[in-house]
Every structure is written in structure tokens, then in C-alpha cells.
Coordinates of C-alpha atoms in Angstrom, one line a residue:
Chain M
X227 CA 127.8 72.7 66.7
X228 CA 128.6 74.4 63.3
X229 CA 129.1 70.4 61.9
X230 CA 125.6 69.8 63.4
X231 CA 123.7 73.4 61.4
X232 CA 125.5 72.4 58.4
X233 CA 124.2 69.2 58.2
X234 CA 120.6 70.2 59.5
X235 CA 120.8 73.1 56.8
X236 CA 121.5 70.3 53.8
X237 CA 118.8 68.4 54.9
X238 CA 117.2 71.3 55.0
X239 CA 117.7 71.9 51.6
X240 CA 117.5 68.3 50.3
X241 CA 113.9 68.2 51.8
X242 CA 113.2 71.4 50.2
X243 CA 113.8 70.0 46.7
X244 CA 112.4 66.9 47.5
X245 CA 108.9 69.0 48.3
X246 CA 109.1 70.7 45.5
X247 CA 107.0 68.0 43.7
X248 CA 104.6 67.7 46.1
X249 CA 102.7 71.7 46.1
X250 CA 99.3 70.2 45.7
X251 CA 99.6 67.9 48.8
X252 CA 101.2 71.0 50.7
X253 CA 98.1 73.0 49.6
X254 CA 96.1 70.6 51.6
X255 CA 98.0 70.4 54.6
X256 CA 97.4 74.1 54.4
X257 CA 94.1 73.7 54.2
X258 CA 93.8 70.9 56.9
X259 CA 96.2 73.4 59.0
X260 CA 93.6 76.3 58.6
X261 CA 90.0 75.4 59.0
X262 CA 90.4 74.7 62.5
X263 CA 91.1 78.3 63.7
X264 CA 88.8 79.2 60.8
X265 CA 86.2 77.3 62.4
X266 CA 87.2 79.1 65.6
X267 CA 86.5 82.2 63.7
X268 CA 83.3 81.6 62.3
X269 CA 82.3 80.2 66.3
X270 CA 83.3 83.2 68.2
X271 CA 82.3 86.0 65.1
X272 CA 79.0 84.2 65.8
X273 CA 79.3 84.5 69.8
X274 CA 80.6 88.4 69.6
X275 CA 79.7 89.7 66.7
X276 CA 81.3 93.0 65.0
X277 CA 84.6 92.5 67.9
X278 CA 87.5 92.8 65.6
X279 CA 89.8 91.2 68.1
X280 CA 88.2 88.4 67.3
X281 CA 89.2 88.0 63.5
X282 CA 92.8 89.8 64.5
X283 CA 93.1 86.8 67.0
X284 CA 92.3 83.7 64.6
X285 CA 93.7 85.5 61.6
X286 CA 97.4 85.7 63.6
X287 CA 96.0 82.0 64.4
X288 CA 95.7 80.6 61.4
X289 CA 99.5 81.9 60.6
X290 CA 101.0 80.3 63.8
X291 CA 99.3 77.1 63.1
X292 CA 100.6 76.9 59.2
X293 CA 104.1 78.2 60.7
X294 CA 104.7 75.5 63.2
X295 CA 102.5 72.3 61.8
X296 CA 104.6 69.5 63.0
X297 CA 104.3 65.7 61.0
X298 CA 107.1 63.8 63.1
X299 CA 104.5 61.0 63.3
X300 CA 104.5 61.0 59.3
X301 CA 108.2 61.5 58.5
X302 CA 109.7 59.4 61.9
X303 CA 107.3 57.1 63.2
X304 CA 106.7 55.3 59.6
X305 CA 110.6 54.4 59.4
X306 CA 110.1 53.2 62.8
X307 CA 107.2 50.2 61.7
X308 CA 109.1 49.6 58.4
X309 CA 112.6 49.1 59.8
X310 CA 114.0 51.9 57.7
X311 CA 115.1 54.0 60.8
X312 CA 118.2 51.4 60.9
X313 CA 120.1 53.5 57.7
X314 CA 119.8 56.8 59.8
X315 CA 120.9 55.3 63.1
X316 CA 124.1 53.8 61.1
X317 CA 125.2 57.4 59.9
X318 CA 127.6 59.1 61.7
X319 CA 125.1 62.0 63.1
X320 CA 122.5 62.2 65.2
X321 CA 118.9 60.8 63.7
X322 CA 116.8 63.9 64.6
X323 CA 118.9 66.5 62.1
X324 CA 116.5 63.6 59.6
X325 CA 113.4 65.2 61.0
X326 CA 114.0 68.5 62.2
X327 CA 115.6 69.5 58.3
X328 CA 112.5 67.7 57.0
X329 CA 110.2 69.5 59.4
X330 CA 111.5 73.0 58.4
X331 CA 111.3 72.4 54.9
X332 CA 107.6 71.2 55.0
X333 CA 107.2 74.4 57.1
X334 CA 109.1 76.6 54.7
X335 CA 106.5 75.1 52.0
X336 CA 103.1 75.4 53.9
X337 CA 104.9 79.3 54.9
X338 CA 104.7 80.0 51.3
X339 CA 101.3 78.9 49.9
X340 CA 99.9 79.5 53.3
X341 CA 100.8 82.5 54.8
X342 CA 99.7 84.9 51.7
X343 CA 96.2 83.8 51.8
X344 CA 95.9 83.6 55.6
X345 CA 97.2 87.4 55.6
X346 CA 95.3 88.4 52.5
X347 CA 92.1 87.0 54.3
X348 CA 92.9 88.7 57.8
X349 CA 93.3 91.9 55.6
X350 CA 89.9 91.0 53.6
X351 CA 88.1 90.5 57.3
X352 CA 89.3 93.6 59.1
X353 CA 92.1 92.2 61.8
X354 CA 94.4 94.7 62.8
X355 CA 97.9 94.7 64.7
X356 CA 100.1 97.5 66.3
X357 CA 103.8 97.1 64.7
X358 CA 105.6 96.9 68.1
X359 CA 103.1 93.9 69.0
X360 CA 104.0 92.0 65.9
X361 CA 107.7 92.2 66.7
X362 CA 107.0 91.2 70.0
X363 CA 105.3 88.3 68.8
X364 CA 108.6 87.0 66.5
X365 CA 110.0 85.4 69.5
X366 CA 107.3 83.6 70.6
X367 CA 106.3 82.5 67.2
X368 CA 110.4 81.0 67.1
X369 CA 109.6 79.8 70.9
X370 CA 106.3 77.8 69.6
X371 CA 108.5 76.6 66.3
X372 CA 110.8 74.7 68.5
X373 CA 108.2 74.0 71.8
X374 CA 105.8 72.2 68.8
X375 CA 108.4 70.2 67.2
X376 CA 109.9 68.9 70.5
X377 CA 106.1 68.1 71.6
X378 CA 105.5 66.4 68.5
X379 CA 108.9 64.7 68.1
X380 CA 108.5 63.0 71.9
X381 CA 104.9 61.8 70.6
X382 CA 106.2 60.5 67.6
X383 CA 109.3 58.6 69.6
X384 CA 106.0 56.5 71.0
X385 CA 106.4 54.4 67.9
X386 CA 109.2 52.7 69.5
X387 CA 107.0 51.2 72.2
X388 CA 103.2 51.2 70.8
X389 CA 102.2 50.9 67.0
X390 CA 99.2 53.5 67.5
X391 CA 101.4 56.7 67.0
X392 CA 99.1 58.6 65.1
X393 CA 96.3 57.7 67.9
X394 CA 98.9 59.5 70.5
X395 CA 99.7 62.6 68.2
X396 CA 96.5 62.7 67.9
X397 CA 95.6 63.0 71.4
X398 CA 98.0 65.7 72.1
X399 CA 96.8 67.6 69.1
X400 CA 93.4 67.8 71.1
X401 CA 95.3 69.0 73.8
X402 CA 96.6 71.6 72.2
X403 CA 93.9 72.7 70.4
X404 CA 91.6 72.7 73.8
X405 CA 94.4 74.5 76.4
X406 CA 96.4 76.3 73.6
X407 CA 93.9 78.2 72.3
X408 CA 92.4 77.3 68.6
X409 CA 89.0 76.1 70.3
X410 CA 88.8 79.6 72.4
X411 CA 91.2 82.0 73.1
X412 CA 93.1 81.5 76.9
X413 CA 91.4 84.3 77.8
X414 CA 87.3 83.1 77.2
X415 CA 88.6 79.9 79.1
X416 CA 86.8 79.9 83.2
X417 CA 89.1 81.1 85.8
X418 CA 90.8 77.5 86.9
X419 CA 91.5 76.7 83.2
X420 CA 92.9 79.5 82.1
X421 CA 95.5 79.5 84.9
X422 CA 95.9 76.0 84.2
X423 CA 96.3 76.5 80.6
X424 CA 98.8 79.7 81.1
X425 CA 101.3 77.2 83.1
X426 CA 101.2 74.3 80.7
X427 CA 103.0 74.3 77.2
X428 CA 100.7 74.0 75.1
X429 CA 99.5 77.9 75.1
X430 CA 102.8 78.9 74.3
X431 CA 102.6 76.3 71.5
X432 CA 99.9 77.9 69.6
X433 CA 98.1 80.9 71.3
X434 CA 100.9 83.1 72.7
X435 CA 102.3 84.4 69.5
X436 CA 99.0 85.4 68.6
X437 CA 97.7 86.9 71.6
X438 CA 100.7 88.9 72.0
X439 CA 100.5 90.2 68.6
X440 CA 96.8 91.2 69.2
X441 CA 97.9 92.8 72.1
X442 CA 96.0 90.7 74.4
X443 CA 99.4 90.2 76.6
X444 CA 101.7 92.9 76.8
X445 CA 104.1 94.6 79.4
X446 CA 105.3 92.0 81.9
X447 CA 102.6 89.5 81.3
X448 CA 104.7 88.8 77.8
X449 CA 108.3 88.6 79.4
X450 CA 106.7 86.3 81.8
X451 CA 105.2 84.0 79.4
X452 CA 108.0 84.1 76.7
X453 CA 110.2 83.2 79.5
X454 CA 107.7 80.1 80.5
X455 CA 108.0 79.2 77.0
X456 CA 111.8 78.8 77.1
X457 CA 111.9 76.6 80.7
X458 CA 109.3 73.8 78.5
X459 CA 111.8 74.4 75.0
X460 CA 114.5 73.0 77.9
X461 CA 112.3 70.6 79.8
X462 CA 111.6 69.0 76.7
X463 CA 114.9 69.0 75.0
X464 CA 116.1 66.8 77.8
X465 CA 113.1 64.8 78.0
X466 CA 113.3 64.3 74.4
X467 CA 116.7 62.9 74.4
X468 CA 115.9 60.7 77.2
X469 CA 113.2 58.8 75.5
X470 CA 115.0 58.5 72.3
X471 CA 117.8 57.0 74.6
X472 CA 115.3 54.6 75.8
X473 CA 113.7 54.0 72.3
X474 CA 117.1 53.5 70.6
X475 CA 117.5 51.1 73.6
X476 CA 114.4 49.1 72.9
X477 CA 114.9 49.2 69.1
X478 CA 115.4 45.7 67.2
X479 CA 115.6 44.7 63.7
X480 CA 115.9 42.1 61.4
X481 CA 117.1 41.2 58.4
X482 CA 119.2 43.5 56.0
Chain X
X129 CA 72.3 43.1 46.9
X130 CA 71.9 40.1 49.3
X131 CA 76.0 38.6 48.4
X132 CA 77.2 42.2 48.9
X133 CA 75.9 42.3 52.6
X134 CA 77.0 38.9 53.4
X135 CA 80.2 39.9 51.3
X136 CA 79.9 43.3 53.7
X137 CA 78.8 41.6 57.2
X138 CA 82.4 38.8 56.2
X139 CA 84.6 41.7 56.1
X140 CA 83.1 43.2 59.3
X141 CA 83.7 39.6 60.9
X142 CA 86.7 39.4 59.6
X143 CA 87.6 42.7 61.1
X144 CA 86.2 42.9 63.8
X145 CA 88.1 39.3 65.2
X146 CA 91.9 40.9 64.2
X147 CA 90.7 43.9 66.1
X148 CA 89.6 42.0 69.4
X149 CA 93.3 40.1 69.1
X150 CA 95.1 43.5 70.6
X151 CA 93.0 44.5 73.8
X152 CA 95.2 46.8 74.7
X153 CA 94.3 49.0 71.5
X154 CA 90.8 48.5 72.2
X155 CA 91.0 50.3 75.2
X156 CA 93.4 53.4 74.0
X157 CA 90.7 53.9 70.8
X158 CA 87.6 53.7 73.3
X159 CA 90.1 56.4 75.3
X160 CA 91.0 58.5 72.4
X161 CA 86.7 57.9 71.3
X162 CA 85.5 59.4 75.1
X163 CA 88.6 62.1 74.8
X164 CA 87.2 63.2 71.2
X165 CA 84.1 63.4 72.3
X166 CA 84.7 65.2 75.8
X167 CA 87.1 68.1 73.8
X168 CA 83.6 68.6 71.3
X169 CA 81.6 69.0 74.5
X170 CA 84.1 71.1 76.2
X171 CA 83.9 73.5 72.8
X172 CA 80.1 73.6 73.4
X173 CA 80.4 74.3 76.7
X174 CA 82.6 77.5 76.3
X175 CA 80.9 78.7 73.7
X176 CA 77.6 78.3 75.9
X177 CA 79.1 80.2 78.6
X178 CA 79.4 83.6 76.6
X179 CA 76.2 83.3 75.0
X180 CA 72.4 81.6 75.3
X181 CA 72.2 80.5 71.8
X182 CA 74.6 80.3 68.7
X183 CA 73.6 81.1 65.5
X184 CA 69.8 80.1 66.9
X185 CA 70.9 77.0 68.6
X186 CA 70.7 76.4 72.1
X187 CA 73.0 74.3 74.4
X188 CA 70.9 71.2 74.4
X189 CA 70.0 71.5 70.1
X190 CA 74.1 71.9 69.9
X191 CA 74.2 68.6 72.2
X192 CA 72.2 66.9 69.4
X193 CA 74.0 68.6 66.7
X194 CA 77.6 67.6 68.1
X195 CA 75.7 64.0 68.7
X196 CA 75.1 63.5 65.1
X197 CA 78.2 65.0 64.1
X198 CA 80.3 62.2 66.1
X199 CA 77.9 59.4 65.4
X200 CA 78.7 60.3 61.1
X201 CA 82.2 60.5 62.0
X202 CA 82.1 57.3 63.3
X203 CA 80.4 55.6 60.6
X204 CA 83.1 57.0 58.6
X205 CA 85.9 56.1 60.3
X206 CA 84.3 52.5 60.9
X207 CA 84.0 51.9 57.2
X208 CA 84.9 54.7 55.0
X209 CA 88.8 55.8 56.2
X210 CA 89.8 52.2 56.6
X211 CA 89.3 51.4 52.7
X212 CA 89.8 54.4 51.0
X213 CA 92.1 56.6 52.9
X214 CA 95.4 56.9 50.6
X215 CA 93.7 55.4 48.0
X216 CA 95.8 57.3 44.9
X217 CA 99.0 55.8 46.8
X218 CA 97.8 52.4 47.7
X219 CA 95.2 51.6 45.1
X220 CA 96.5 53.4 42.4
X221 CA 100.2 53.8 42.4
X222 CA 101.0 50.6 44.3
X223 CA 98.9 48.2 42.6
X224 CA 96.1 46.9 45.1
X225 CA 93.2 48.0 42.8
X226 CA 94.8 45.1 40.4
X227 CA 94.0 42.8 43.0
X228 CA 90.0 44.2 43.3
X229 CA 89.4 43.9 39.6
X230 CA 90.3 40.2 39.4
X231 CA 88.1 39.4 42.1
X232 CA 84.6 38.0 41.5
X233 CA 82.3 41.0 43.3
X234 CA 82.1 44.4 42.3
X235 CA 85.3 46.7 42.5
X236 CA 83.5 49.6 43.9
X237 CA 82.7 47.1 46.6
X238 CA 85.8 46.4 47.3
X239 CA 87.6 49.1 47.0
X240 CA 85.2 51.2 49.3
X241 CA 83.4 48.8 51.9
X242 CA 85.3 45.2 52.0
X243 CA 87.4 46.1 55.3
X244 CA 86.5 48.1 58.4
X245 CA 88.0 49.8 61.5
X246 CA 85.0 48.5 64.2
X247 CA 86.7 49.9 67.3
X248 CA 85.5 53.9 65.5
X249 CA 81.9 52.9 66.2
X250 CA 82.5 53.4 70.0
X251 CA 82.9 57.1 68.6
X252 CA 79.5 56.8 66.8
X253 CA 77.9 54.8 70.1
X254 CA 78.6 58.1 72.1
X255 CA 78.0 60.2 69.5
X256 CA 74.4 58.5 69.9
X257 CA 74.7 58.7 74.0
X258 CA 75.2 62.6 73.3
X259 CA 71.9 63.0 71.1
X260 CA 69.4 61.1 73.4
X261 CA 71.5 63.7 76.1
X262 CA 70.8 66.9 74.1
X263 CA 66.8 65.5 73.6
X264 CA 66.2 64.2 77.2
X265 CA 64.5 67.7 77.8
X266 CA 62.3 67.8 75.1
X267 CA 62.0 64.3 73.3
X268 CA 61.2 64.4 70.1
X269 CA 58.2 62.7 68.1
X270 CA 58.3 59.2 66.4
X271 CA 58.0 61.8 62.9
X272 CA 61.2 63.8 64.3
X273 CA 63.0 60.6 65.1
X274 CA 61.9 58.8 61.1
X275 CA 63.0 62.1 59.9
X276 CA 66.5 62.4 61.6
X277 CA 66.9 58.6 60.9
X278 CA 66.6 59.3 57.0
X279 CA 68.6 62.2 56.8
X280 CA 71.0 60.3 59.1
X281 CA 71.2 57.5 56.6
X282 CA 71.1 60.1 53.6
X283 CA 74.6 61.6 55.3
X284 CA 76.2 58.5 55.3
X285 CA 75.5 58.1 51.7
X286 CA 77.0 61.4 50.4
X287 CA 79.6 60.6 52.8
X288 CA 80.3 57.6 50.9
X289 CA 79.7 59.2 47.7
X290 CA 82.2 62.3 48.4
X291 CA 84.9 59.9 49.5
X292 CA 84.2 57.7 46.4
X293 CA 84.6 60.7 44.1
X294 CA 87.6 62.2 45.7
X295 CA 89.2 58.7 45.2
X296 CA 88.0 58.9 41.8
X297 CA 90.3 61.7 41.3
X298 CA 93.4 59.4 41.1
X299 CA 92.3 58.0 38.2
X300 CA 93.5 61.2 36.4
X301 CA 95.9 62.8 38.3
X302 CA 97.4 59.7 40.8
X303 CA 98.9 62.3 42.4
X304 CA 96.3 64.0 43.9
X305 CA 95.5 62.9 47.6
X306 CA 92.9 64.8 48.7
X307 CA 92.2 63.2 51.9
X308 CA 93.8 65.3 53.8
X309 CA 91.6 68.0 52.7
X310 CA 88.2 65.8 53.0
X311 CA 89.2 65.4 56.6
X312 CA 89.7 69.2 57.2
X313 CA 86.7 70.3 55.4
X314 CA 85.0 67.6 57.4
X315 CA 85.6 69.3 61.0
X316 CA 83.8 72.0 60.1
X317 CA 80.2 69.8 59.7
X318 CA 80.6 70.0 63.7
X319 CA 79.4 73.3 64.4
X320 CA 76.1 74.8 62.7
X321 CA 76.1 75.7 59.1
X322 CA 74.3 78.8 60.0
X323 CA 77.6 80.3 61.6
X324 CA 79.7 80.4 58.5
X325 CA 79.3 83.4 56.0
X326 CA 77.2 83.2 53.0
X327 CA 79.7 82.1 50.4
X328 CA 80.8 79.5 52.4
X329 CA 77.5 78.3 53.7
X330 CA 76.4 78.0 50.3
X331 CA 80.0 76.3 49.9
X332 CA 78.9 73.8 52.6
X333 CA 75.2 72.8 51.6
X334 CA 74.8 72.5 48.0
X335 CA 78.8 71.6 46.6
X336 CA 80.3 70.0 49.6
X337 CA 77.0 69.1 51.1
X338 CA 78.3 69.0 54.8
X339 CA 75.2 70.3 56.0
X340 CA 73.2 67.1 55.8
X341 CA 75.9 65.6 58.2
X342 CA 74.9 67.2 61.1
X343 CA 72.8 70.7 60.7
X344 CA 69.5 69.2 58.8
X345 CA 69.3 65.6 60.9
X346 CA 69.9 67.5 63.9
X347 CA 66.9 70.0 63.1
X348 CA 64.9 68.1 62.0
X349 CA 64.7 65.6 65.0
X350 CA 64.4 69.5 67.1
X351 CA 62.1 71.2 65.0
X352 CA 58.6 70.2 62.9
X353 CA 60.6 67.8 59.8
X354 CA 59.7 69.4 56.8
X355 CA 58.9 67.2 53.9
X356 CA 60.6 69.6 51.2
X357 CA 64.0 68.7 53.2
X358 CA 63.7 65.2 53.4
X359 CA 63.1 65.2 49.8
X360 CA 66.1 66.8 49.0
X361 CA 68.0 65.0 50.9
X362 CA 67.2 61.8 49.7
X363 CA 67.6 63.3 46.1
X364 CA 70.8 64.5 46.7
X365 CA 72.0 61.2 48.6
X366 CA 70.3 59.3 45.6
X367 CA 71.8 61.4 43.0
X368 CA 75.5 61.6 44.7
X369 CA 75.8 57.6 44.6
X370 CA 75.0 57.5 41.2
X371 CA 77.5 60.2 40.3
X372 CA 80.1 58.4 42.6
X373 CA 79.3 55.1 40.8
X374 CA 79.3 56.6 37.3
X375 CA 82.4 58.3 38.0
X376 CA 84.0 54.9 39.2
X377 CA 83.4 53.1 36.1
X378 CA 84.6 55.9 34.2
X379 CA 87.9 55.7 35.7
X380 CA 87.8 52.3 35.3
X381 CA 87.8 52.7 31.8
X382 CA 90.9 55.0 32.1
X383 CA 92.5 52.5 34.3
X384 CA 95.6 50.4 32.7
X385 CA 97.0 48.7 36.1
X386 CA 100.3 49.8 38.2
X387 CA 101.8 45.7 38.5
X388 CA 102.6 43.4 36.0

């Protein structure tokens, strides 16, 4: 296990540096990050206007979304169509510390260009949190970090079967966007849909960490949710390592 | 003009027969088209059930709105992403411009219009389905429907001439690769301009004029077409190409090759 950090941590670092060149890319996956709970904003400011749970709500948003933006269809897929997974699955480690160390350090990136504006804005508009809410909404932030990449990473293990990745990410980016709350809050979703949405992952994905840290769910309702959170982080670890078994399985290439 | 649309209807051919070889993708992007298109209605319809009108717009005038918002995204998707999405990398970096320049037709052309993705126009097909749904209660006039046509066709051209321009970019600084950004700043021509605040509405109709992608076609085909608008639109659709082609040449000019 300690073999495994240390060699996510260089990667880590590696993909860090290697990042370093590219700030005015990460500026736009910022932006591209941002406008759609911006959007969101300007929709529901329009639809209650003057609620400052509203602009609290996006605002936290906004940071979740920069936090744990996820481009495993990007960084893994591509080596997939161009043969160049091979080198990885000929080291002696496993292929997603590749990845994961390059997913932190594009998140580490978009973190610092994206979360000073996105606070400085909330600020500018008027959102508002309660300290003990913000440090109630840490965990789920971490839980959404890991449930997002694991969603993500599973989509992008598609490659190995269809050549329309980006097609399937993007799919389950609508889903998340629709049930996790970027389009509306869970909360302005009808009755069946918001229980439906409060069972499925993709709320603790995006919306959790933000409605807990707007206070929208406190008390028990937060235990509950954080600990729904964790059973999908270990339903789709395994399922994740099954379909990579199964990818890695179906896998050919040729040449040198 | 008349080689460039043959030269334009070949590559549309063309493209559209390697498309039809994979069936199987036909039917996941007319699945992903009708899933894009339910989640915009779905958006609509929340919104609609906290409040009668948004921003002035009613259910059915968002319908149309959301309509011609898919049907440009479409369009652009169908002919504009397919050729110049990555351009800086692709064109620029890796050479392929080389290839447009030595061709006999004009590089803009090629480098903007030669290839397509036909399988997006199911997106702009529904898009269409979704504006005749929004006006089925109060069908607009043969003037309305002139009007929205124009302004329809005066989107597409900024569309083109935006993309164009950011891909001019590259000619200065190859690293830049702003399409990323184009497509973010894009989403936001769904909803109506009036929602956004003042700096940003101004943002969004006279520098990044994503108003005239959805907002003025869709009011005009709702409300009386005023000719002031139409006029504006067609200056500013005239006057974008011209900057987009200008720019091109310039960069051109700049232009040394990656290969060789």
C-alpha cells in the first residue's frame, strides 16, 4: 500500500510539472468547468429572485465542480485507440496510479486558478456559509473526489470495447448534471425524482458537498447521505476493477 | 461560389457514406441527440414548475428558444467541430494546414467546411421538432417565420465566423486552444440572454454575440420582427465573416509551415 501512494504521489508530481506549461488551457477547462453552474445561477436568481441560498448553493457549486472535474476519457481512453496503453500495462504497477496521479494534478491546477475566483465571486454576489457546515461538507467534497473519478474512470474503460468514449462520458455527464444537481438543486426536483436522485450516485458526485455546506442537509440527513456516498465509492471500486479485468482481457495490439 | 458548394456538397457525400458504414454509431449519436435534447427539456420543465415565465418567457416561447438553440448546435456540430476543433494542434502544430495550402480551392474552405459530422444534424432535426412544438399554440406569420429564418442563417454565420477567429488565434500563439472555452461560453446561448446580469448580457450580445443564436430568432418568430434587428443582425453576420476572412489571410501571411 505505501509502494502503491508513493508511486501515485510521483506521478502526482511528474503530472504536476508536466501541467505546469499548460496554465492557459487549465484556465479554460476552468472556464468550461464553471459556466454550467453559472448558468444554473443566472436560471434560478431569475426564478427566485433576492434568495441568497440560491448564489450560496451554485457558488459552493461551482467549487465542487472545478474540485473534482474528471478527463479519464482524455488522459486513458486516447492511449487506448493509439496503442500506447501497452508501455503502462508492461510496468510493474497497476495502470490506473497513470490516471489517478494525472487526474489529481489537473485538479490541483484547475484548484488553483479556479477556486480564487469562484470564491472571490460568491463573496462579490452575497453567498454565505455557517463554519461548522463548511467542515461538514470536507468529507463529502473527498467522497465526490473519489465517487467522480471512479464514475468517470469506468466510462472511460468503455474505450476498450466501443471507439465513441467521449459520446459515453458524455452521456453520463448529462446524468450528472440532471440527478446531481448543476441543472436544479435535489431539492426543486418533483417528489419521485428527488428520491430517486438522493439514492443514486450522482448527487453525491456533485450536489452533496454543496448542499451540506449551505446547510440544506444537516443532522442525520448528512450522516445518512455521506454514508450512501461511501457504499457507491465501494460498489464502484469493485466494479471498476472488474471491467478493467475484462477490458485488459479484450485488449490486443500490434506491432512494436 | 458554384465549385465551393459542389466542393462542400463532395465532402458532405463523402462523409456522410463513412458515417453510414458503422450503424451501430448511428444509432448511439441519434441516442445521445434525443438524450441531449430530453435533459434541455427536462431543465425547462423544472424551471417551469417554480415559476409562469422566466425572465418574460413563457414555457412554450422557451420551447422555441431551446428549439433553436439545438437546431444551431447542430449545425455546428455537423460542420463546424468536425474541421476546426483542435485546430492549433492539428492544423498548426502537426502540419495538416500544409496539406490545405497546396491544394487547388481556398484554405479557408478547407480548413473550416471540407469535412462534416452528418449524424449531429439529427440534434438540429429535433431541435426543429421542438420549435414547431413550442409554436403549435400560436403559429407564427410567414413575416415571423422569414424573420427567424434570417436571423437563423445570420447565427450560423457568426458561428462560423467566431470559430474561424478563435482558430485564427494559433497563428500567433499555437498554443492557445480555445475550444474548450467556445464550447462552455456556448451552453450558455441556451437559456435567455435576458437572465444574465448586465455586464454579461452586454458580454453576450455585442462581443460574443451569443444572443443571435437563440434569443433574437426565437423572438422574433414569437413576437412582431422588428426590422432594426434584422438589420443588425445581418450587419453583424456580414461584418464577422469578413473579419474572420481578413484575419485568416493575415495569419496566412504569418504562417511558415510545421513539416518539411
Amino acid at each position: 500500500m505505501r509502494r502503491i501512494l508513493r508511486l501515485t504521489a510521483l506521478r502526482v508530481r511528474r503530472q504536476f510539472l508536466d501541467w505546469s506549461g499548460a496554465w492557459w488551457f487549465t484556465i479554460t477547462l476552468v472556464a468550461n468547468e464553471s459556466l454550467g453552474p453559472l448558468a444554473g445561477l443566472f436560471v434560478w436568481s431569475a426564478v427566485f429572485p433576492g434568495d441568497p441560498r440560491v448564489v450560496s448553493y451554485f457558488a459552493a457549486l461551482i467549487a465542487v465542480q472545478i474540485m473534482t472535474a474528471s478527463y479519464e476519457n482524455h488522459t486513458f481512453s486516447e492511449t487506448v485507440y493509439q496503442g500506447t496503453v501497452s508501455h503502462e500495462l508492461l510496468q510493474p504497477q497497476p495502470v490506473v496510479i497513470g490516471p489517478m496521479g494525472e487526474n489529481l494534478a489537473i485538479r490541483l491546477w484547475m484548484t488553483l486558478f479556479g477556486l480564487p475566483p469562484a470564491v472571490l465571486a460568491g463573496f462579490l454576489l452575497g453567498a454565505t456559509y455557517r463554519r461548522a457546515d463548511l467542515l461538514l461538507a470536507l468529507p463529502a467534497l473527498a467522497g465526490a473526489a473519489v465517487l467522480r473519478f471512479l464514475y468517470t474512470w469506468i466510462l472511460a474503460l468503455t474505450a476498450f470495447w466501443t471507439e465513441r468514449v467521449h459520446a459515453v462520458v458524455t452521456f453520463g455527464g448529462m446524468l450528472v448534471a440532471l440527478l446531481g444537481g448543476a441543472v436544479a438543486p435535489v431539492s426543486l426536483l418533483p417528489g419521485p425524482w428527488r428520491a430517486v436522485a438522493q439514492v443514486l450516485p450522482f448527487h453525491a458526485m456533485l450536489g452533496l458537498p454543496a448542499d451540506i455546506a449551505t446547510g440544506a442537509v444537516t443532522g442525520p440527513a448528512a450522516v445518512a447521505a455521506l454514508g450512501r456516498g461511501l457504499a457507491w465509492i465501494v460498489a464502484f471500486t469493485v466494479l471498476a476493477a472488474v471491467v478493467w479485468r475484462a477490458g485488459a482481457r479484450r485488449y490486443t495490439v500490434v506491432g512494436a | 461560389m458554384r465549385k465551393l458548394a459542389r466542393l462542400f456538397a463532395t465532402g458532405f457525400s463523402m462523409s456522410l457514406r463513412r458515417t453510414l458504414t458503422y450503424r451501430t454509431n448511428l444509432l448511439f449519436d441519434v441516442a445521445l441527440a434525443v438524450a441531449g435534447l430530453l435533459s434541455s427539456l427536462a431543465t425547462v420543465l423544472l424551471v417551469f414548475a417554480r415559476t409562469d415565465h422566466l425572465a418574460g418567457w413563457t414555457r412554450p416561447e422557451t420551447f422555441v428558444l431551446v428549439g433553436t438553440y439545438q437546431l444551431l448546435t447542430g449545425v455546428k456540430a455537423a460542420f463546424l467541430d468536425p474541421n476546426l476543433a483542435w485546430f492549433p494542434t492539428r492544423g498548426i502544430r502537426e502540419g495538416t494546414l500544409d496539406t490545405y495550402l497546396l491544394q487547388p480551392a481556398p484554405s479557408l474552405f478547407l480548413a473550416s467546411l471540407a469535412t462534416a459530422a452528418p449524424l449531429a444534424l439529427v440534434e438540429a432535426v429535433l431541435g426543429l421538432g421542438v420549435v414547431g412544438l413550442g409554436a403549435y399554440g400560436h403559429p407564427p406569420g410567414p413575416l415571423g417565420i422569414a424573420a427567424w429564418l434570417l436571423l437563423v442563417l445570420a447565427g450560423a454565420a457568426v458561428t462560423w465566423a467566431l470559430g474561424v477567429l478563435l482558430a485564427c488565434l494559433a497563428f500567433w500563439a499555437p498554443r492557445l486552444q480555445l475550444d474548450v472555452f467556445y464550447n462552455a461560453t456556448w451552453q450558455l446561448a441556451r437559456y435567455p440572454v435576458g437572465i444574465y446580469r448586465r455586464p454579461l448580457r452586454l458580454l453576450l450580445t455585442y462581443v460574443i454575440p451569443l444572443a443571435l443564436i437563440a434569443t433574437t430568432p426565437a423572438t422574433a418568430l414569437l413576437r412582431e420582427p422588428q426590422p432594426a434587428t434584422l438589420l443588425t443582425a445581418t450587419v453583424a453576420a456580414a461584418t464577422a465573416t469578413a473579419l474572420a476572412t481578413a484575419t485568416w489571410r493575415l495569419g496566412l501571411r504569418r504562417y511558415t509551415g510545421a513539416t518539411s
